[in-house]
């Protein structure tokens, strides 16, 4: 299903700076307002400033107990 060109654009807030941004195919940085805001957000994820809440996937403190003796290096 294709979107027609007469459909009004939805405006969203840039997650980094809060500027109103039109959600259109022409905006390659959506939902961000610019490449700068997109890269700042990516850097925050890479720096682990942003995290998804939840329990750790695995407690690595007892990793040796979980490994079979044949699987150890």
PDB file of N, CA, C and O in Angstrom:
ATOM      1  N   UNK A   1       0.841  -1.169   0.000  1.00  0.00           N
ATOM      2  CA  UNK A   1       0.000   0.000   0.000  1.00  0.00           C
ATOM      3  C   UNK A   1       0.887   1.232   0.000  1.00  0.00           C
ATOM      4  O   UNK A   1       1.779   1.368   0.818  1.00  0.00           O
ATOM      5  N   UNK A   2       0.679   2.136  -0.922  1.00  0.00           N
ATOM      6  CA  UNK A   2       1.514   3.322  -1.017  1.00  0.00           C
ATOM      7  C   UNK A   2       0.818   4.527  -0.410  1.00  0.00           C
ATOM      8  O   UNK A   2      -0.401   4.617  -0.383  1.00  0.00           O
ATOM      9  N   UNK A   3       1.628   5.461   0.073  1.00  0.00           N
ATOM     10  CA  UNK A   3       1.097   6.664   0.688  1.00  0.00           C
ATOM     11  C   UNK A   3       0.964   7.734  -0.387  1.00  0.00           C
ATOM     12  O   UNK A   3       1.870   7.947  -1.185  1.00  0.00           O
ATOM     13  N   UNK A   4      -0.167   8.422  -0.422  1.00  0.00           N
ATOM     14  CA  UNK A   4      -0.365   9.473  -1.406  1.00  0.00           C
ATOM     15  C   UNK A   4       0.346  10.736  -0.967  1.00  0.00           C
ATOM     16  O   UNK A   4       0.597  10.953   0.215  1.00  0.00           O
ATOM     17  N   UNK A   5       0.648  11.609  -1.941  1.00  0.00           N
ATOM     18  CA  UNK A   5       1.392  12.823  -1.632  1.00  0.00           C
ATOM     19  C   UNK A   5       0.524  13.898  -1.001  1.00  0.00           C
ATOM     20  O   UNK A   5       1.045  14.849  -0.448  1.00  0.00           O
ATOM     21  N   UNK A   6      -0.810  13.764  -1.071  1.00  0.00           N
ATOM     22  CA  UNK A   6      -1.669  14.783  -0.490  1.00  0.00           C
ATOM     23  C   UNK A   6      -1.959  14.547   0.991  1.00  0.00           C
ATOM     24  O   UNK A   6      -2.649  15.328   1.617  1.00  0.00           O
ATOM     25  N   UNK A   7      -1.396  13.497   1.562  1.00  0.00           N
ATOM     26  CA  UNK A   7      -1.554  13.227   2.985  1.00  0.00           C
ATOM     27  C   UNK A   7      -0.678  14.200   3.774  1.00  0.00           C
ATOM     28  O   UNK A   7       0.511  14.340   3.485  1.00  0.00           O
ATOM     29  N   UNK A   8      -1.247  14.898   4.760  1.00  0.00           N
ATOM     30  CA  UNK A   8      -0.420  15.837   5.523  1.00  0.00           C
ATOM     31  C   UNK A   8       0.642  15.105   6.344  1.00  0.00           C
ATOM     32  O   UNK A   8       0.422  14.004   6.826  1.00  0.00           O
ATOM     33  N   UNK A   9       1.796  15.732   6.465  1.00  0.00           N
ATOM     34  CA  UNK A   9       2.896  15.142   7.227  1.00  0.00           C
ATOM     35  C   UNK A   9       2.583  15.191   8.715  1.00  0.00           C
ATOM     36  O   UNK A   9       1.979  16.136   9.212  1.00  0.00           O
ATOM     37  N   UNK A  10       3.029  14.180   9.404  1.00  0.00           N
ATOM     38  CA  UNK A  10       2.891  14.127  10.862  1.00  0.00           C
ATOM     39  C   UNK A  10       4.111  14.821  11.452  1.00  0.00           C
ATOM     40  O   UNK A  10       5.242  14.585  11.030  1.00  0.00           O
ATOM     41  N   UNK A  11       3.901  15.679  12.414  1.00  0.00           N
ATOM     42  CA  UNK A  11       5.015  16.343  13.090  1.00  0.00           C
ATOM     43  C   UNK A  11       5.330  15.615  14.383  1.00  0.00           C
ATOM     44  O   UNK A  11       4.438  15.270  15.153  1.00  0.00           O
ATOM     45  N   UNK A  12       6.613  15.349  14.599  1.00  0.00           N
ATOM     46  CA  UNK A  12       7.094  14.715  15.821  1.00  0.00           C
ATOM     47  C   UNK A  12       8.180  15.600  16.418  1.00  0.00           C
ATOM     48  O   UNK A  12       8.719  16.475  15.748  1.00  0.00           O
ATOM     49  N   UNK A  13       8.510  15.364  17.657  1.00  0.00           N
ATOM     50  CA  UNK A  13       9.583  16.110  18.316  1.00  0.00           C
ATOM     51  C   UNK A  13      10.888  15.331  18.160  1.00  0.00           C
ATOM     52  O   UNK A  13      10.923  14.126  18.360  1.00  0.00           O
ATOM     53  N   UNK A  14      11.958  16.047  17.826  1.00  0.00           N
ATOM     54  CA  UNK A  14      13.280  15.433  17.752  1.00  0.00           C
ATOM     55  C   UNK A  14      13.623  14.876  19.135  1.00  0.00           C
ATOM     56  O   UNK A  14      13.513  15.595  20.132  1.00  0.00           O
ATOM     57  N   UNK A  15      14.007  13.598  19.233  1.00  0.00           N
ATOM     58  CA  UNK A  15      14.311  13.010  20.542  1.00  0.00           C
ATOM     59  C   UNK A  15      15.463  13.694  21.270  1.00  0.00           C
ATOM     60  O   UNK A  15      15.547  13.622  22.487  1.00  0.00           O
ATOM     61  N   UNK A  16      16.344  14.362  20.544  1.00  0.00           N
ATOM     62  CA  UNK A  16      17.484  14.988  21.204  1.00  0.00           C
ATOM     63  C   UNK A  16      17.209  16.438  21.611  1.00  0.00           C
ATOM     64  O   UNK A  16      17.385  16.809  22.764  1.00  0.00           O
ATOM     65  N   UNK A  17      16.762  17.264  20.653  1.00  0.00           N
ATOM     66  CA  UNK A  17      16.642  18.700  20.948  1.00  0.00           C
ATOM     67  C   UNK A  17      15.198  19.176  21.081  1.00  0.00           C
ATOM     68  O   UNK A  17      14.968  20.284  21.543  1.00  0.00           O
ATOM     69  N   UNK A  18      14.220  18.364  20.680  1.00  0.00           N
ATOM     70  CA  UNK A  18      12.822  18.727  20.850  1.00  0.00           C
ATOM     71  C   UNK A  18      12.227  19.559  19.731  1.00  0.00           C
ATOM     72  O   UNK A  18      11.064  19.942  19.797  1.00  0.00           O
ATOM     73  N   UNK A  19      12.986  19.845  18.685  1.00  0.00           N
ATOM     74  CA  UNK A  19      12.480  20.610  17.551  1.00  0.00           C
ATOM     75  C   UNK A  19      11.387  19.823  16.835  1.00  0.00           C
ATOM     76  O   UNK A  19      11.483  18.603  16.712  1.00  0.00           O
ATOM     77  N   UNK A  20      10.349  20.512  16.355  1.00  0.00           N
ATOM     78  CA  UNK A  20       9.315  19.846  15.566  1.00  0.00           C
ATOM     79  C   UNK A  20       9.896  19.419  14.227  1.00  0.00           C
ATOM     80  O   UNK A  20      10.577  20.194  13.543  1.00  0.00           O
ATOM     81  N   UNK A  21       9.624  18.156  13.852  1.00  0.00           N
ATOM     82  CA  UNK A  21      10.157  17.581  12.628  1.00  0.00           C
ATOM     83  C   UNK A  21       9.011  16.943  11.860  1.00  0.00           C
ATOM     84  O   UNK A  21       8.194  16.223  12.437  1.00  0.00           O
ATOM     85  N   UNK A  22       8.947  17.196  10.557  1.00  0.00           N
ATOM     86  CA  UNK A  22       7.940  16.558   9.709  1.00  0.00           C
ATOM     87  C   UNK A  22       8.378  15.131   9.415  1.00  0.00           C
ATOM     88  O   UNK A  22       9.511  14.885   8.995  1.00  0.00           O
ATOM     89  N   UNK A  23       7.485  14.170   9.650  1.00  0.00           N
ATOM     90  CA  UNK A  23       7.777  12.761   9.402  1.00  0.00           C
ATOM     91  C   UNK A  23       7.419  12.472   7.944  1.00  0.00           C
ATOM     92  O   UNK A  23       6.320  12.066   7.611  1.00  0.00           O
ATOM     93  N   UNK A  24       8.396  12.701   7.064  1.00  0.00           N
ATOM     94  CA  UNK A  24       8.199  12.492   5.633  1.00  0.00           C
ATOM     95  C   UNK A  24       9.366  11.686   5.072  1.00  0.00           C
ATOM     96  O   UNK A  24      10.423  11.575   5.705  1.00  0.00           O
ATOM     97  N   UNK A  25       9.172  11.153   3.874  1.00  0.00           N
ATOM     98  CA  UNK A  25      10.229  10.382   3.220  1.00  0.00           C
ATOM     99  C   UNK A  25      11.425  11.264   2.880  1.00  0.00           C
ATOM    100  O   UNK A  25      12.557  10.784   2.799  1.00  0.00           O
ATOM    101  N   UNK A  26      11.201  12.548   2.683  1.00  0.00           N
ATOM    102  CA  UNK A  26      12.285  13.458   2.354  1.00  0.00           C
ATOM    103  C   UNK A  26      13.220  13.713   3.539  1.00  0.00           C
ATOM    104  O   UNK A  26      14.371  14.094   3.357  1.00  0.00           O
ATOM    105  N   UNK A  27      12.735  13.535   4.749  1.00  0.00           N
ATOM    106  CA  UNK A  27      13.548  13.734   5.945  1.00  0.00           C
ATOM    107  C   UNK A  27      14.292  12.435   6.237  1.00  0.00           C
ATOM    108  O   UNK A  27      13.776  11.536   6.891  1.00  0.00           O
ATOM    109  N   UNK A  28      15.524  12.358   5.773  1.00  0.00           N
ATOM    110  CA  UNK A  28      16.299  11.126   5.931  1.00  0.00           C
ATOM    111  C   UNK A  28      16.769  10.885   7.358  1.00  0.00           C
ATOM    112  O   UNK A  28      17.211   9.789   7.680  1.00  0.00           O
ATOM    113  N   UNK A  29      16.678  11.901   8.208  1.00  0.00           N
ATOM    114  CA  UNK A  29      17.143  11.760   9.593  1.00  0.00           C
ATOM    115  C   UNK A  29      16.015  11.506  10.574  1.00  0.00           C
ATOM    116  O   UNK A  29      16.241  11.512  11.775  1.00  0.00           O
ATOM    117  N   UNK A  30      14.786  11.329  10.106  1.00  0.00           N
ATOM    118  CA  UNK A  30      13.644  11.168  11.001  1.00  0.00           C
ATOM    119  C   UNK A  30      13.868  10.023  11.967  1.00  0.00           C
ATOM    120  O   UNK A  30      14.473   9.028  11.571  1.00  0.00           O
ATOM    121  N   UNK A  31      13.521  10.085  13.186  1.00  0.00           N
ATOM    122  CA  UNK A  31      12.738  11.110  13.850  1.00  0.00           C
ATOM    123  C   UNK A  31      13.569  12.306  14.309  1.00  0.00           C
ATOM    124  O   UNK A  31      13.073  13.188  14.983  1.00  0.00           O
ATOM    125  N   UNK A  32      14.855  12.338  13.955  1.00  0.00           N
ATOM    126  CA  UNK A  32      15.711  13.444  14.363  1.00  0.00           C
ATOM    127  C   UNK A  32      15.584  14.593  13.368  1.00  0.00           C
ATOM    128  O   UNK A  32      15.216  14.404  12.224  1.00  0.00           O
ATOM    129  N   UNK A  33      15.961  15.794  13.808  1.00  0.00           N
ATOM    130  CA  UNK A  33      15.858  16.968  12.942  1.00  0.00           C
ATOM    131  C   UNK A  33      17.077  17.113  12.044  1.00  0.00           C
ATOM    132  O   UNK A  33      16.999  17.743  10.999  1.00  0.00           O
ATOM    133  N   UNK A  34      18.200  16.522  12.426  1.00  0.00           N
ATOM    134  CA  UNK A  34      19.420  16.694  11.655  1.00  0.00           C
ATOM    135  C   UNK A  34      20.365  15.512  11.880  1.00  0.00           C
ATOM    136  O   UNK A  34      20.171  14.696  12.780  1.00  0.00           O
ATOM    137  N   UNK A  35      21.387  15.466  11.049  1.00  0.00           N
ATOM    138  CA  UNK A  35      22.408  14.434  11.195  1.00  0.00           C
ATOM    139  C   UNK A  35      23.126  14.589  12.539  1.00  0.00           C
ATOM    140  O   UNK A  35      23.466  13.608  13.189  1.00  0.00           O
ATOM    141  N   UNK A  36      23.332  15.831  12.959  1.00  0.00           N
ATOM    142  CA  UNK A  36      24.006  16.103  14.234  1.00  0.00           C
ATOM    143  C   UNK A  36      23.255  15.465  15.399  1.00  0.00           C
ATOM    144  O   UNK A  36      23.853  14.770  16.226  1.00  0.00           O
ATOM    145  N   UNK A  37      21.936  15.700  15.474  1.00  0.00           N
ATOM    146  CA  UNK A  37      21.143  15.126  16.569  1.00  0.00           C
ATOM    147  C   UNK A  37      21.151  13.599  16.504  1.00  0.00           C
ATOM    148  O   UNK A  37      21.212  12.928  17.532  1.00  0.00           O
ATOM    149  N   UNK A  38      21.111  13.048  15.300  1.00  0.00           N
ATOM    150  CA  UNK A  38      21.127  11.592  15.153  1.00  0.00           C
ATOM    151  C   UNK A  38      22.440  11.019  15.655  1.00  0.00           C
ATOM    152  O   UNK A  38      22.465  10.011  16.375  1.00  0.00           O
ATOM    153  N   UNK A  39      23.563  11.664  15.328  1.00  0.00           N
ATOM    154  CA  UNK A  39      24.873  11.173  15.766  1.00  0.00           C
ATOM    155  C   UNK A  39      25.086  11.348  17.265  1.00  0.00           C
ATOM    156  O   UNK A  39      25.715  10.501  17.906  1.00  0.00           O
ATOM    157  N   UNK A  40      24.568  12.421  17.833  1.00  0.00           N
ATOM    158  CA  UNK A  40      24.661  12.608  19.282  1.00  0.00           C
ATOM    159  C   UNK A  40      23.919  11.483  19.997  1.00  0.00           C
ATOM    160  O   UNK A  40      24.402  10.912  20.977  1.00  0.00           O
ATOM    161  N   UNK A  41      22.731  11.130  19.510  1.00  0.00           N
ATOM    162  CA  UNK A  41      21.951  10.049  20.108  1.00  0.00           C
ATOM    163  C   UNK A  41      22.665   8.708  19.949  1.00  0.00           C
ATOM    164  O   UNK A  41      22.732   7.917  20.891  1.00  0.00           O
ATOM    165  N   UNK A  42      23.232   8.452  18.777  1.00  0.00           N
ATOM    166  CA  UNK A  42      23.975   7.213  18.555  1.00  0.00           C
ATOM    167  C   UNK A  42      25.165   7.122  19.505  1.00  0.00           C
ATOM    168  O   UNK A  42      25.434   6.061  20.079  1.00  0.00           O
ATOM    169  N   UNK A  43      25.854   8.235  19.688  1.00  0.00           N
ATOM    170  CA  UNK A  43      26.979   8.258  20.614  1.00  0.00           C
ATOM    171  C   UNK A  43      26.558   7.984  22.046  1.00  0.00           C
ATOM    172  O   UNK A  43      27.275   7.321  22.796  1.00  0.00           O
ATOM    173  N   UNK A  44      25.388   8.465  22.438  1.00  0.00           N
ATOM    174  CA  UNK A  44      24.885   8.206  23.786  1.00  0.00           C
ATOM    175  C   UNK A  44      24.600   6.719  23.985  1.00  0.00           C
ATOM    176  O   UNK A  44      24.873   6.161  25.052  1.00  0.00           O
ATOM    177  N   UNK A  45      24.067   6.057  22.956  1.00  0.00           N
ATOM    178  CA  UNK A  45      23.839   4.608  23.051  1.00  0.00           C
ATOM    179  C   UNK A  45      25.173   3.867  23.124  1.00  0.00           C
ATOM    180  O   UNK A  45      25.339   2.939  23.915  1.00  0.00           O
ATOM    181  N   UNK A  46      26.134   4.280  22.293  1.00  0.00           N
ATOM    182  CA  UNK A  46      27.443   3.619  22.282  1.00  0.00           C
ATOM    183  C   UNK A  46      28.184   3.816  23.602  1.00  0.00           C
ATOM    184  O   UNK A  46      28.928   2.938  24.041  1.00  0.00           O
ATOM    185  N   UNK A  47      27.959   4.954  24.245  1.00  0.00           N
ATOM    186  CA  UNK A  47      28.584   5.261  25.531  1.00  0.00           C
ATOM    187  C   UNK A  47      27.816   4.644  26.703  1.00  0.00           C
ATOM    188  O   UNK A  47      28.203   4.804  27.850  1.00  0.00           O
ATOM    189  N   UNK A  48      26.720   3.968  26.389  1.00  0.00           N
ATOM    190  CA  UNK A  48      25.820   3.335  27.369  1.00  0.00           C
ATOM    191  C   UNK A  48      25.162   4.348  28.289  1.00  0.00           C
ATOM    192  O   UNK A  48      24.824   4.035  29.432  1.00  0.00           O
ATOM    193  N   UNK A  49      24.973   5.595  27.795  1.00  0.00           N
ATOM    194  CA  UNK A  49      24.192   6.576  28.545  1.00  0.00           C
ATOM    195  C   UNK A  49      22.707   6.233  28.481  1.00  0.00           C
ATOM    196  O   UNK A  49      21.965   6.527  29.412  1.00  0.00           O
ATOM    197  N   UNK A  50      22.290   5.633  27.371  1.00  0.00           N
ATOM    198  CA  UNK A  50      20.911   5.150  27.226  1.00  0.00           C
ATOM    199  C   UNK A  50      20.926   3.642  27.476  1.00  0.00           C
ATOM    200  O   UNK A  50      21.803   2.940  26.975  1.00  0.00           O
ATOM    201  N   UNK A  51      19.964   3.176  28.224  1.00  0.00           N
ATOM    202  CA  UNK A  51      19.866   1.740  28.495  1.00  0.00           C
ATOM    203  C   UNK A  51      18.411   1.323  28.467  1.00  0.00           C
ATOM    204  O   UNK A  51      17.532   2.110  28.797  1.00  0.00           O
ATOM    205  N   UNK A  52      18.167   0.090  28.110  1.00  0.00           N
ATOM    206  CA  UNK A  52      16.830  -0.472  28.167  1.00  0.00           C
ATOM    207  C   UNK A  52      16.713  -1.183  29.509  1.00  0.00           C
ATOM    208  O   UNK A  52      17.546  -2.045  29.843  1.00  0.00           O
ATOM    209  N   UNK A  53      15.712  -0.808  30.289  1.00  0.00           N
ATOM    210  CA  UNK A  53      15.555  -1.362  31.633  1.00  0.00           C
ATOM    211  C   UNK A  53      15.263  -2.851  31.577  1.00  0.00           C
ATOM    212  O   UNK A  53      14.604  -3.347  30.665  1.00  0.00           O
ATOM    213  N   UNK A  54      15.741  -3.559  32.567  1.00  0.00           N
ATOM    214  CA  UNK A  54      15.461  -4.980  32.665  1.00  0.00           C
ATOM    215  C   UNK A  54      16.581  -5.698  33.387  1.00  0.00           C
ATOM    216  O   UNK A  54      17.623  -5.129  33.725  1.00  0.00           O
ATOM    217  N   UNK A  55      16.352  -6.952  33.620  1.00  0.00           N
ATOM    218  CA  UNK A  55      17.347  -7.783  34.279  1.00  0.00           C
ATOM    219  C   UNK A  55      18.461  -8.126  33.295  1.00  0.00           C
ATOM    220  O   UNK A  55      18.229  -8.220  32.099  1.00  0.00           O
ATOM    221  N   UNK A  56      19.682  -8.321  33.782  1.00  0.00           N
ATOM    222  CA  UNK A  56      20.763  -8.755  32.892  1.00  0.00           C
ATOM    223  C   UNK A  56      20.407 -10.089  32.241  1.00  0.00           C
ATOM    224  O   UNK A  56      19.746 -10.937  32.851  1.00  0.00           O
ATOM    225  N   UNK A  57      20.851 -10.287  31.037  1.00  0.00           N
ATOM    226  CA  UNK A  57      20.542 -11.520  30.318  1.00  0.00           C
ATOM    227  C   UNK A  57      21.161 -12.732  31.006  1.00  0.00           C
ATOM    228  O   UNK A  57      20.575 -13.801  31.044  1.00  0.00           O
ATOM    229  N   UNK A  58      22.376 -12.543  31.574  1.00  0.00           N
ATOM    230  CA  UNK A  58      23.042 -13.664  32.218  1.00  0.00           C
ATOM    231  C   UNK A  58      24.018 -13.114  33.248  1.00  0.00           C
ATOM    232  O   UNK A  58      24.729 -12.147  32.986  1.00  0.00           O
ATOM    233  N   UNK A  59      24.045 -13.725  34.404  1.00  0.00           N
ATOM    234  CA  UNK A  59      25.006 -13.339  35.425  1.00  0.00           C
ATOM    235  C   UNK A  59      26.338 -14.009  35.095  1.00  0.00           C
ATOM    236  O   UNK A  59      26.462 -15.226  35.135  1.00  0.00           O
ATOM    237  N   UNK A  60      27.327 -13.212  34.743  1.00  0.00           N
ATOM    238  CA  UNK A  60      28.607 -13.758  34.317  1.00  0.00           C
ATOM    239  C   UNK A  60      29.553 -14.052  35.471  1.00  0.00           C
ATOM    240  O   UNK A  60      30.661 -14.535  35.249  1.00  0.00           O
ATOM    241  N   UNK A  61      29.128 -13.798  36.716  1.00  0.00           N
ATOM    242  CA  UNK A  61      30.021 -14.050  37.838  1.00  0.00           C
ATOM    243  C   UNK A  61      30.259 -15.546  38.041  1.00  0.00           C
ATOM    244  O   UNK A  61      31.321 -15.944  38.499  1.00  0.00           O
ATOM    245  N   UNK A  62      29.287 -16.373  37.698  1.00  0.00           N
ATOM    246  CA  UNK A  62      29.418 -17.824  37.863  1.00  0.00           C
ATOM    247  C   UNK A  62      29.519 -18.516  36.508  1.00  0.00           C
ATOM    248  O   UNK A  62      29.042 -19.634  36.332  1.00  0.00           O
ATOM    249  N   UNK A  63      30.163 -17.886  35.552  1.00  0.00           N
ATOM    250  CA  UNK A  63      30.256 -18.422  34.202  1.00  0.00           C
ATOM    251  C   UNK A  63      30.967 -19.767  34.176  1.00  0.00           C
ATOM    252  O   UNK A  63      30.573 -20.674  33.436  1.00  0.00           O
ATOM    253  N   UNK A  64      31.989 -19.925  34.981  1.00  0.00           N
ATOM    254  CA  UNK A  64      32.736 -21.185  35.014  1.00  0.00           C
ATOM    255  C   UNK A  64      31.845 -22.353  35.442  1.00  0.00           C
ATOM    256  O   UNK A  64      32.014 -23.475  34.981  1.00  0.00           O
ATOM    257  N   UNK A  65      30.874 -22.101  36.319  1.00  0.00           N
ATOM    258  CA  UNK A  65      29.972 -23.162  36.764  1.00  0.00           C
ATOM    259  C   UNK A  65      29.028 -23.601  35.653  1.00  0.00           C
ATOM    260  O   UNK A  65      28.550 -24.733  35.651  1.00  0.00           O
ATOM    261  N   UNK A  66      28.721 -22.708  34.730  1.00  0.00           N
ATOM    262  CA  UNK A  66      27.789 -23.024  33.657  1.00  0.00           C
ATOM    263  C   UNK A  66      28.444 -23.791  32.508  1.00  0.00           C
ATOM    264  O   UNK A  66      27.777 -24.520  31.783  1.00  0.00           O
ATOM    265  N   UNK A  67      29.761 -23.594  32.328  1.00  0.00           N
ATOM    266  CA  UNK A  67      30.450 -24.238  31.221  1.00  0.00           C
ATOM    267  C   UNK A  67      30.760 -25.691  31.548  1.00  0.00           C
ATOM    268  O   UNK A  67      31.137 -26.043  32.670  1.00  0.00           O
ATOM    269  N   UNK A  68      30.622 -26.526  30.541  1.00  0.00           N
ATOM    270  CA  UNK A  68      31.053 -27.925  30.676  1.00  0.00           C
ATOM    271  C   UNK A  68      32.576 -27.964  30.659  1.00  0.00           C
ATOM    272  O   UNK A  68      33.204 -27.141  29.997  1.00  0.00           O
ATOM    273  N   UNK A  69      33.177 -28.921  31.362  1.00  0.00           N
ATOM    274  CA  UNK A  69      34.637 -28.988  31.376  1.00  0.00           C
ATOM    275  C   UNK A  69      35.227 -29.125  29.967  1.00  0.00           C
ATOM    276  O   UNK A  69      36.304 -28.629  29.678  1.00  0.00           O
ATOM    277  N   UNK A  70      34.514 -29.773  29.041  1.00  0.00           N
ATOM    278  CA  UNK A  70      35.014 -29.954  27.684  1.00  0.00           C
ATOM    279  C   UNK A  70      34.951 -28.699  26.847  1.00  0.00           C
ATOM    280  O   UNK A  70      35.607 -28.597  25.814  1.00  0.00           O
ATOM    281  N   UNK A  71      34.143 -27.706  27.275  1.00  0.00           N
ATOM    282  CA  UNK A  71      34.006 -26.479  26.512  1.00  0.00           C
ATOM    283  C   UNK A  71      34.997 -25.393  26.913  1.00  0.00           C
ATOM    284  O   UNK A  71      35.064 -24.362  26.294  1.00  0.00           O
ATOM    285  N   UNK A  72      35.737 -25.620  27.946  1.00  0.00           N
ATOM    286  CA  UNK A  72      36.697 -24.618  28.420  1.00  0.00           C
ATOM    287  C   UNK A  72      37.907 -24.572  27.504  1.00  0.00           C
ATOM    288  O   UNK A  72      38.323 -25.551  26.951  1.00  0.00           O
ATOM    289  N   UNK A  73      38.517 -23.418  27.413  1.00  0.00           N
ATOM    290  CA  UNK A  73      39.652 -23.238  26.504  1.00  0.00           C
ATOM    291  C   UNK A  73      40.867 -23.859  27.100  1.00  0.00           C
ATOM    292  O   UNK A  73      41.319 -23.653  28.115  1.00  0.00           O
TER     293      UNK A  73
END
